[in-house]
Amino acid sequence: MKKLLGIGFWEIIARIILRNRLGFIFGIVLLTVGLAMQWKHIRFSNTEANLIPATDQVNLDYNQFLKIFGEEGNVIVIGSKDPKLFTPKVFEAYTTLMANLAKDPEIGLVL
């Protein structure tokens, strides 16, 4: 009895694991196979969770914005404040760039 009381907690846990290692290994393998079989039920979402309440003013403004401008997506905006843009040579190069971008089948709209 004195010997059992002198053993620490982790020594007891280690002894249980080592004496029953085949059972633990079998249990881990069984758990891994069971979880792997559930892989077909996993669904991924590209939308983020809405953490703001639906009645919050920021959320109401955002929903109003979506009604006006539509759903957000992958958008690239190229802008320039350069006054040289409206010179014939630079404007022609910019127009050529836009035409080449519009030819790509992955691009939905060039404005």
Tab-separated table of N, CA, C and O in Angstrom:
chain	number	residue	atom	x	y	z
A	1	MET	N	0.827	-1.193	0.000
A	1	MET	CA	0.000	0.000	0.000
A	1	MET	C	0.861	1.242	0.000
A	1	MET	O	0.555	2.212	-0.666
A	2	LYS	N	1.951	1.193	0.800
A	2	LYS	CA	2.842	2.341	0.883
A	2	LYS	C	3.487	2.606	-0.479
A	2	LYS	O	3.708	3.747	-0.856
A	3	LYS	N	3.752	1.536	-1.220
A	3	LYS	CA	4.362	1.683	-2.535
A	3	LYS	C	3.413	2.403	-3.498
A	3	LYS	O	3.843	3.229	-4.290
A	4	LEU	N	2.134	2.100	-3.473
A	4	LEU	CA	1.159	2.744	-4.349
A	4	LEU	C	0.996	4.221	-4.038
A	4	LEU	O	0.804	5.036	-4.929
A	5	LEU	N	1.056	4.573	-2.754
A	5	LEU	CA	0.903	5.975	-2.390
A	5	LEU	C	2.137	6.794	-2.745
A	5	LEU	O	2.056	8.008	-2.905
A	6	GLY	N	3.273	6.159	-2.896
A	6	GLY	CA	4.505	6.859	-3.234
A	6	GLY	C	4.651	7.141	-4.716
A	6	GLY	O	5.540	7.865	-5.129
A	7	ILE	N	3.805	6.552	-5.540
A	7	ILE	CA	3.877	6.755	-6.991
A	7	ILE	C	3.117	8.026	-7.344
A	7	ILE	O	2.007	8.264	-6.866
A	8	GLY	N	3.711	8.835	-8.231
A	8	GLY	CA	3.079	10.072	-8.657
A	8	GLY	C	2.000	9.834	-9.701
A	8	GLY	O	1.862	8.748	-10.270
A	9	PHE	N	1.255	10.865	-9.944
A	9	PHE	CA	0.141	10.808	-10.894
A	9	PHE	C	0.615	10.421	-12.291
A	9	PHE	O	0.041	9.554	-12.943
A	10	TRP	N	1.669	11.093	-12.786
A	10	TRP	CA	2.130	10.843	-14.145
A	10	TRP	C	2.756	9.458	-14.284
A	10	TRP	O	2.680	8.859	-15.362
A	11	GLU	N	3.329	8.967	-13.233
A	11	GLU	CA	3.875	7.614	-13.288
A	11	GLU	C	2.750	6.596	-13.452
A	11	GLU	O	2.876	5.617	-14.187
A	12	ILE	N	1.640	6.829	-12.775
A	12	ILE	CA	0.481	5.923	-12.900
A	12	ILE	C	-0.085	5.989	-14.323
A	12	ILE	O	-0.392	4.952	-14.932
A	13	ILE	N	-0.224	7.208	-14.850
A	13	ILE	CA	-0.743	7.369	-16.223
A	13	ILE	C	0.189	6.690	-17.218
A	13	ILE	O	-0.260	5.969	-18.117
A	14	ALA	N	1.506	6.891	-17.070
A	14	ALA	CA	2.473	6.265	-17.974
A	14	ALA	C	2.394	4.746	-17.881
A	14	ALA	O	2.445	4.045	-18.899
A	15	ARG	N	2.266	4.226	-16.682
A	15	ARG	CA	2.187	2.779	-16.487
A	15	ARG	C	0.919	2.215	-17.159
A	15	ARG	O	0.970	1.173	-17.822
A	16	ILE	N	-0.198	2.915	-17.019
A	16	ILE	CA	-1.456	2.459	-17.651
A	16	ILE	C	-1.328	2.463	-19.171
A	16	ILE	O	-1.729	1.512	-19.854
A	17	ILE	N	-0.751	3.534	-19.703
A	17	ILE	CA	-0.596	3.629	-21.162
A	17	ILE	C	0.354	2.549	-21.676
A	17	ILE	O	0.067	1.884	-22.676
A	18	LEU	N	1.476	2.356	-21.009
A	18	LEU	CA	2.448	1.368	-21.488
A	18	LEU	C	1.944	-0.062	-21.355
A	18	LEU	O	2.220	-0.898	-22.222
A	19	ARG	N	1.208	-0.353	-20.324
A	19	ARG	CA	0.685	-1.720	-20.167
A	19	ARG	C	-0.438	-2.010	-21.159
A	19	ARG	O	-0.670	-3.166	-21.507
A	20	ASN	N	-1.158	-0.995	-21.580
A	20	ASN	CA	-2.289	-1.178	-22.494
A	20	ASN	C	-2.015	-0.508	-23.839
A	20	ASN	O	-2.934	0.000	-24.484
A	21	ARG	N	-0.767	-0.495	-24.271
A	21	ARG	CA	-0.407	0.240	-25.477
A	21	ARG	C	-1.096	-0.282	-26.728
A	21	ARG	O	-1.465	0.506	-27.594
A	22	LEU	N	-1.286	-1.578	-26.848
A	22	LEU	CA	-1.972	-2.113	-28.029
A	22	LEU	C	-3.424	-1.640	-28.089
A	22	LEU	O	-3.939	-1.309	-29.154
A	23	GLY	N	-4.048	-1.592	-26.949
A	23	GLY	CA	-5.429	-1.094	-26.906
A	23	GLY	C	-5.509	0.380	-27.280
A	23	GLY	O	-6.409	0.805	-28.020
A	24	PHE	N	-4.551	1.171	-26.784
A	24	PHE	CA	-4.540	2.593	-27.124
A	24	PHE	C	-4.250	2.804	-28.612
A	24	PHE	O	-4.876	3.632	-29.262
A	25	ILE	N	-3.281	2.040	-29.148
A	25	ILE	CA	-2.965	2.157	-30.578
A	25	ILE	C	-4.170	1.754	-31.418
A	25	ILE	O	-4.525	2.426	-32.383
A	26	PHE	N	-4.824	0.658	-31.051
A	26	PHE	CA	-6.019	0.226	-31.777
A	26	PHE	C	-7.118	1.291	-31.699
A	26	PHE	O	-7.786	1.578	-32.688
A	27	GLY	N	-7.283	1.890	-30.540
A	27	GLY	CA	-8.296	2.940	-30.377
A	27	GLY	C	-7.995	4.170	-31.224
A	27	GLY	O	-8.897	4.755	-31.835
A	28	ILE	N	-6.726	4.567	-31.270
A	28	ILE	CA	-6.344	5.723	-32.084
A	28	ILE	C	-6.549	5.436	-33.566
A	28	ILE	O	-7.061	6.275	-34.305
A	29	VAL	N	-6.171	4.223	-34.008
A	29	VAL	CA	-6.376	3.848	-35.410
A	29	VAL	C	-7.864	3.818	-35.735
A	29	VAL	O	-8.306	4.313	-36.777
A	30	LEU	N	-8.666	3.250	-34.849
A	30	LEU	CA	-10.102	3.180	-35.058
A	30	LEU	C	-10.722	4.579	-35.123
A	30	LEU	O	-11.558	4.859	-35.997
A	31	LEU	N	-10.305	5.461	-34.244
A	31	LEU	CA	-10.793	6.838	-34.251
A	31	LEU	C	-10.380	7.566	-35.528
A	31	LEU	O	-11.185	8.283	-36.137
A	32	THR	N	-9.140	7.350	-35.980
A	32	THR	CA	-8.660	7.986	-37.206
A	32	THR	C	-9.453	7.506	-38.415
A	32	THR	O	-9.853	8.306	-39.266
A	33	VAL	N	-9.695	6.212	-38.505
A	33	VAL	CA	-10.473	5.667	-39.626
A	33	VAL	C	-11.907	6.197	-39.577
A	33	VAL	O	-12.477	6.582	-40.598
A	34	GLY	N	-12.477	6.246	-38.399
A	34	GLY	CA	-13.846	6.762	-38.271
A	34	GLY	C	-13.964	8.214	-38.694
A	34	GLY	O	-14.917	8.596	-39.386
A	35	LEU	N	-13.006	9.042	-38.291
A	35	LEU	CA	-13.042	10.442	-38.694
A	35	LEU	C	-12.743	10.615	-40.182
A	35	LEU	O	-13.303	11.495	-40.833
A	36	ALA	N	-11.859	9.769	-40.733
A	36	ALA	CA	-11.555	9.836	-42.159
A	36	ALA	C	-12.778	9.481	-42.998
A	36	ALA	O	-12.956	10.015	-44.094
A	37	MET	N	-13.628	8.612	-42.493
A	37	MET	CA	-14.843	8.243	-43.226
A	37	MET	C	-15.848	9.397	-43.261
A	37	MET	O	-16.721	9.433	-44.125
A	38	GLN	N	-15.718	10.347	-42.360
A	38	GLN	CA	-16.629	11.495	-42.335
A	38	GLN	C	-16.156	12.636	-43.234
A	38	GLN	O	-16.800	13.674	-43.319
A	39	TRP	N	-15.020	12.460	-43.905
A	39	TRP	CA	-14.437	13.501	-44.737
A	39	TRP	C	-15.412	13.955	-45.826
A	39	TRP	O	-15.435	15.132	-46.193
A	40	LYS	N	-16.221	13.050	-46.354
A	40	LYS	CA	-17.145	13.390	-47.441
A	40	LYS	C	-18.234	14.358	-47.004
A	40	LYS	O	-18.855	15.003	-47.839
A	41	HIS	N	-18.433	14.517	-45.722
A	41	HIS	CA	-19.475	15.412	-45.217
A	41	HIS	C	-18.968	16.827	-44.945
A	41	HIS	O	-19.755	17.686	-44.562
A	42	ILE	N	-17.678	17.067	-45.155
A	42	ILE	CA	-17.119	18.392	-44.890
A	42	ILE	C	-17.482	19.326	-46.031
A	42	ILE	O	-17.342	18.993	-47.205
A	43	ARG	N	-17.961	20.511	-45.700
A	43	ARG	CA	-18.293	21.538	-46.687
A	43	ARG	C	-17.521	22.795	-46.341
A	43	ARG	O	-17.497	23.232	-45.197
A	44	PHE	N	-16.903	23.395	-47.348
A	44	PHE	CA	-16.167	24.625	-47.153
A	44	PHE	C	-16.998	25.797	-47.653
A	44	PHE	O	-17.768	25.678	-48.602
A	45	SER	N	-16.820	26.915	-47.027
A	45	SER	CA	-17.551	28.112	-47.411
A	45	SER	C	-16.569	29.247	-47.658
A	45	SER	O	-15.597	29.418	-46.926
A	46	ASN	N	-16.825	30.024	-48.696
A	46	ASN	CA	-15.965	31.168	-48.993
A	46	ASN	C	-16.500	32.446	-48.373
A	46	ASN	O	-15.933	33.513	-48.579
A	47	THR	N	-17.595	32.365	-47.672
A	47	THR	CA	-18.152	33.561	-47.050
A	47	THR	C	-17.719	33.618	-45.599
A	47	THR	O	-17.499	32.597	-44.953
A	48	GLU	N	-17.603	34.816	-45.110
A	48	GLU	CA	-17.215	34.977	-43.720
A	48	GLU	C	-18.474	35.058	-42.852
A	48	GLU	O	-19.557	35.394	-43.327
A	49	ALA	N	-18.314	34.759	-41.606
A	49	ALA	CA	-19.439	34.799	-40.677
A	49	ALA	C	-19.796	36.250	-40.371
A	49	ALA	O	-18.919	37.100	-40.217
A	50	ASN	N	-21.076	36.535	-40.296
A	50	ASN	CA	-21.525	37.877	-39.963
A	50	ASN	C	-21.615	37.975	-38.445
A	50	ASN	O	-22.508	37.424	-37.820
A	51	LEU	N	-20.665	38.688	-37.841
A	51	LEU	CA	-20.600	38.790	-36.393
A	51	LEU	C	-21.372	39.988	-35.855
A	51	LEU	O	-21.529	40.118	-34.651
A	52	ILE	N	-21.830	40.853	-36.750
A	52	ILE	CA	-22.578	42.037	-36.336
A	52	ILE	C	-24.070	41.688	-36.357
A	52	ILE	O	-24.544	41.039	-37.288
A	53	PRO	N	-24.831	42.129	-35.365
A	53	PRO	CA	-26.273	41.851	-35.375
A	53	PRO	C	-26.954	42.433	-36.614
A	53	PRO	O	-26.518	43.458	-37.161
A	54	ALA	N	-28.025	41.782	-37.058
A	54	ALA	CA	-28.722	42.206	-38.272
A	54	ALA	C	-29.335	43.597	-38.138
A	54	ALA	O	-29.546	44.289	-39.136
A	55	THR	N	-29.613	44.032	-36.922
A	55	THR	CA	-30.243	45.339	-36.727
A	55	THR	C	-29.221	46.464	-36.528
A	55	THR	O	-29.616	47.617	-36.394
A	56	ASP	N	-27.937	46.150	-36.525
A	56	ASP	CA	-26.905	47.163	-36.342
A	56	ASP	C	-26.848	48.070	-37.572
A	56	ASP	O	-27.034	47.621	-38.703
A	57	GLN	N	-26.581	49.359	-37.375
A	57	GLN	CA	-26.598	50.330	-38.465
A	57	GLN	C	-25.542	50.005	-39.523
A	57	GLN	O	-25.781	50.171	-40.714
A	58	VAL	N	-24.385	49.529	-39.105
A	58	VAL	CA	-23.333	49.171	-40.067
A	58	VAL	C	-23.807	48.044	-40.977
A	58	VAL	O	-23.605	48.084	-42.198
A	59	ASN	N	-24.462	47.054	-40.409
A	59	ASN	CA	-24.978	45.943	-41.196
A	59	ASN	C	-26.102	46.399	-42.122
A	59	ASN	O	-26.191	45.956	-43.265
A	60	LEU	N	-26.963	47.289	-41.655
A	60	LEU	CA	-28.036	47.819	-42.499
A	60	LEU	C	-27.465	48.616	-43.667
A	60	LEU	O	-27.944	48.497	-44.802
A	61	ASP	N	-26.434	49.428	-43.402
A	61	ASP	CA	-25.783	50.188	-44.477
A	61	ASP	C	-25.132	49.257	-45.491
A	61	ASP	O	-25.207	49.486	-46.698
A	62	TYR	N	-24.504	48.204	-45.000
A	62	TYR	CA	-23.855	47.246	-45.894
A	62	TYR	C	-24.881	46.530	-46.773
A	62	TYR	O	-24.665	46.365	-47.976
A	63	ASN	N	-25.997	46.121	-46.195
A	63	ASN	CA	-27.047	45.469	-46.988
A	63	ASN	C	-27.636	46.420	-48.019
A	63	ASN	O	-27.960	46.008	-49.140
A	64	GLN	N	-27.766	47.698	-47.671
A	64	GLN	CA	-28.247	48.692	-48.629
A	64	GLN	C	-27.232	48.852	-49.766
A	64	GLN	O	-27.604	48.965	-50.933
A	65	PHE	N	-25.953	48.859	-49.428
A	65	PHE	CA	-24.900	48.935	-50.437
A	65	PHE	C	-24.979	47.745	-51.395
A	65	PHE	O	-24.840	47.904	-52.607
A	66	LEU	N	-25.208	46.535	-50.846
A	66	LEU	CA	-25.319	45.348	-51.696
A	66	LEU	C	-26.536	45.416	-52.607
A	66	LEU	O	-26.491	44.940	-53.742
A	67	LYS	N	-27.630	46.018	-52.124
A	67	LYS	CA	-28.818	46.166	-52.979
A	67	LYS	C	-28.531	47.075	-54.161
A	67	LYS	O	-29.016	46.850	-55.267
A	68	ILE	N	-27.731	48.105	-53.933
A	68	ILE	CA	-27.447	49.067	-55.001
A	68	ILE	C	-26.390	48.532	-55.962
A	68	ILE	O	-26.566	48.561	-57.182
A	69	PHE	N	-25.274	48.032	-55.426
A	69	PHE	CA	-24.130	47.680	-56.262
A	69	PHE	C	-23.954	46.193	-56.499
A	69	PHE	O	-23.074	45.786	-57.248
A	70	GLY	N	-24.747	45.362	-55.867
A	70	GLY	CA	-24.631	43.925	-56.080
A	70	GLY	C	-23.628	43.282	-55.151
A	70	GLY	O	-22.979	43.940	-54.345
A	71	GLU	N	-23.507	41.978	-55.311
A	71	GLU	CA	-22.640	41.189	-54.430
A	71	GLU	C	-21.183	41.510	-54.701
A	71	GLU	O	-20.789	41.736	-55.836
A	72	GLU	N	-20.408	41.499	-53.643
A	72	GLU	CA	-18.982	41.739	-53.777
A	72	GLU	C	-18.321	40.542	-54.435
A	72	GLU	O	-18.853	39.452	-54.444
A	73	GLY	N	-17.169	40.742	-54.993
A	73	GLY	CA	-16.453	39.657	-55.640
A	73	GLY	C	-15.000	40.021	-55.792
A	73	GLY	O	-14.494	40.923	-55.132
A	74	ASN	N	-14.339	39.336	-56.671
A	74	ASN	CA	-12.943	39.645	-56.941
A	74	ASN	C	-12.899	40.781	-57.953
A	74	ASN	O	-13.232	40.591	-59.117
A	75	VAL	N	-12.494	41.936	-57.501
A	75	VAL	CA	-12.473	43.119	-58.341
A	75	VAL	C	-11.076	43.720	-58.291
A	75	VAL	O	-10.475	43.846	-57.232
A	76	ILE	N	-10.590	44.086	-59.455
A	76	ILE	CA	-9.333	44.820	-59.538
A	76	ILE	C	-9.652	46.155	-60.193
A	76	ILE	O	-10.210	46.201	-61.288
A	77	VAL	N	-9.284	47.221	-59.524
A	77	VAL	CA	-9.520	48.559	-60.041
A	77	VAL	C	-8.169	49.188	-60.334
A	77	VAL	O	-7.286	49.225	-59.476
A	78	ILE	N	-8.016	49.660	-61.567
A	78	ILE	CA	-6.799	50.361	-61.951
A	78	ILE	C	-7.194	51.809	-62.177
A	78	ILE	O	-8.045	52.104	-63.014
A	79	GLY	N	-6.596	52.694	-61.431
A	79	GLY	CA	-6.906	54.113	-61.560
A	79	GLY	C	-5.636	54.923	-61.701
A	79	GLY	O	-4.547	54.486	-61.346
A	80	SER	N	-5.798	56.108	-62.237
A	80	SER	CA	-4.639	56.971	-62.438
A	80	SER	C	-5.063	58.423	-62.335
A	80	SER	O	-6.117	58.807	-62.826
A	81	LYS	N	-4.224	59.226	-61.702
A	81	LYS	CA	-4.441	60.669	-61.640
A	81	LYS	C	-3.470	61.407	-62.560
A	81	LYS	O	-3.406	62.609	-62.547
A	82	ASP	N	-2.737	60.653	-63.333
A	82	ASP	CA	-1.709	61.230	-64.185
A	82	ASP	C	-2.355	62.026	-65.322
A	82	ASP	O	-3.130	61.486	-66.109
A	83	PRO	N	-2.042	63.304	-65.458
A	83	PRO	CA	-2.625	64.087	-66.569
A	83	PRO	C	-2.117	63.626	-67.934
A	83	PRO	O	-2.745	63.890	-68.950
A	84	LYS	N	-1.001	62.872	-67.964
A	84	LYS	CA	-0.473	62.372	-69.231
A	84	LYS	C	-1.352	61.261	-69.811
A	84	LYS	O	-1.193	60.885	-70.961
A	85	LEU	N	-2.262	60.732	-69.004
A	85	LEU	CA	-3.124	59.649	-69.465
A	85	LEU	C	-3.943	60.071	-70.681
A	85	LEU	O	-4.235	59.262	-71.552
A	86	PHE	N	-4.275	61.331	-70.760
A	86	PHE	CA	-5.135	61.794	-71.842
A	86	PHE	C	-4.346	62.304	-73.043
A	86	PHE	O	-4.934	62.862	-73.964
A	87	THR	N	-3.044	62.090	-73.047
A	87	THR	CA	-2.277	62.356	-74.263
A	87	THR	C	-2.487	61.171	-75.202
A	87	THR	O	-2.702	60.040	-74.752
A	88	PRO	N	-2.448	61.409	-76.506
A	88	PRO	CA	-2.785	60.332	-77.460
A	88	PRO	C	-1.947	59.064	-77.305
A	88	PRO	O	-2.478	57.952	-77.345
A	89	LYS	N	-0.641	59.198	-77.078
A	89	LYS	CA	0.221	58.023	-77.006
A	89	LYS	C	-0.094	57.170	-75.772
A	89	LYS	O	-0.257	55.947	-75.869
A	90	VAL	N	-0.210	57.792	-74.605
A	90	VAL	CA	-0.476	57.064	-73.366
A	90	VAL	C	-1.904	56.520	-73.363
A	90	VAL	O	-2.155	55.391	-72.927
A	91	PHE	N	-2.850	57.303	-73.869
A	91	PHE	CA	-4.243	56.849	-73.913
A	91	PHE	C	-4.389	55.631	-74.819
A	91	PHE	O	-5.134	54.700	-74.504
A	92	GLU	N	-3.658	55.626	-75.931
A	92	GLU	CA	-3.701	54.465	-76.834
A	92	GLU	C	-3.114	53.223	-76.153
A	92	GLU	O	-3.652	52.126	-76.279
A	93	ALA	N	-2.024	53.403	-75.388
A	93	ALA	CA	-1.430	52.266	-74.667
A	93	ALA	C	-2.383	51.749	-73.603
A	93	ALA	O	-2.528	50.531	-73.411
A	94	TYR	N	-3.067	52.651	-72.928
A	94	TYR	CA	-4.045	52.263	-71.898
A	94	TYR	C	-5.228	51.534	-72.529
A	94	TYR	O	-5.711	50.524	-72.005
A	95	THR	N	-5.682	52.018	-73.670
A	95	THR	CA	-6.789	51.371	-74.381
A	95	THR	C	-6.378	49.978	-74.861
A	95	THR	O	-7.171	49.026	-74.780
A	96	THR	N	-5.154	49.830	-75.323
A	96	THR	CA	-4.645	48.518	-75.740
A	96	THR	C	-4.584	47.559	-74.553
A	96	THR	O	-4.952	46.382	-74.676
A	97	LEU	N	-4.129	48.061	-73.411
A	97	LEU	CA	-4.099	47.237	-72.202
A	97	LEU	C	-5.496	46.746	-71.841
A	97	LEU	O	-5.700	45.571	-71.547
A	98	MET	N	-6.473	47.637	-71.876
A	98	MET	CA	-7.860	47.254	-71.545
A	98	MET	C	-8.402	46.235	-72.554
A	98	MET	O	-9.098	45.292	-72.184
A	99	ALA	N	-8.079	46.406	-73.836
A	99	ALA	CA	-8.545	45.455	-74.856
A	99	ALA	C	-7.914	44.082	-74.629
A	99	ALA	O	-8.584	43.049	-74.777
A	100	ASN	N	-6.624	44.056	-74.284
A	100	ASN	CA	-5.960	42.770	-74.025
A	100	ASN	C	-6.529	42.095	-72.786
A	100	ASN	O	-6.662	40.869	-72.745
A	101	LEU	N	-6.858	42.869	-71.768
A	101	LEU	CA	-7.473	42.289	-70.561
A	101	LEU	C	-8.860	41.739	-70.870
A	101	LEU	O	-9.251	40.700	-70.352
A	102	ALA	N	-9.605	42.422	-71.713
A	102	ALA	CA	-10.974	41.986	-72.040
A	102	ALA	C	-10.972	40.665	-72.818
A	102	ALA	O	-11.955	39.926	-72.777
A	103	LYS	N	-9.889	40.359	-73.512
A	103	LYS	CA	-9.804	39.113	-74.295
A	103	LYS	C	-9.676	37.883	-73.407
A	103	LYS	O	-10.009	36.779	-73.828
A	104	ASP	N	-9.193	38.054	-72.199
A	104	ASP	CA	-8.991	36.928	-71.285
A	104	ASP	C	-10.345	36.352	-70.871
A	104	ASP	O	-11.212	37.092	-70.404
A	105	PRO	N	-10.568	35.048	-71.016
A	105	PRO	CA	-11.863	34.465	-70.672
A	105	PRO	C	-12.167	34.500	-69.158
A	105	PRO	O	-13.321	34.380	-68.760
A	106	GLU	N	-11.149	34.660	-68.330
A	106	GLU	CA	-11.349	34.710	-66.889
A	106	GLU	C	-11.903	36.053	-66.413
A	106	GLU	O	-12.365	36.177	-65.298
A	107	ILE	N	-11.810	37.070	-67.261
A	107	ILE	CA	-12.221	38.429	-66.894
A	107	ILE	C	-13.645	38.651	-67.362
A	107	ILE	O	-13.970	38.463	-68.532
A	108	GLY	N	-14.500	39.066	-66.423
A	108	GLY	CA	-15.910	39.248	-66.738
A	108	GLY	C	-16.244	40.584	-67.363
A	108	GLY	O	-17.080	40.678	-68.252
A	109	LEU	N	-15.606	41.661	-66.928
A	109	LEU	CA	-15.973	42.991	-67.400
A	109	LEU	C	-14.775	43.918	-67.324
A	109	LEU	O	-14.051	43.930	-66.330
A	110	VAL	N	-14.563	44.658	-68.381
A	110	VAL	CA	-13.553	45.723	-68.395
A	110	VAL	C	-14.299	46.990	-68.742
A	110	VAL	O	-14.996	47.079	-69.746
A	111	LEU	N	-14.156	47.982	-67.888
A	111	LEU	CA	-14.904	49.220	-68.087
A	111	LEU	C	-13.949	50.354	-68.309
A	111	LEU	O	-12.977	50.507	-67.617
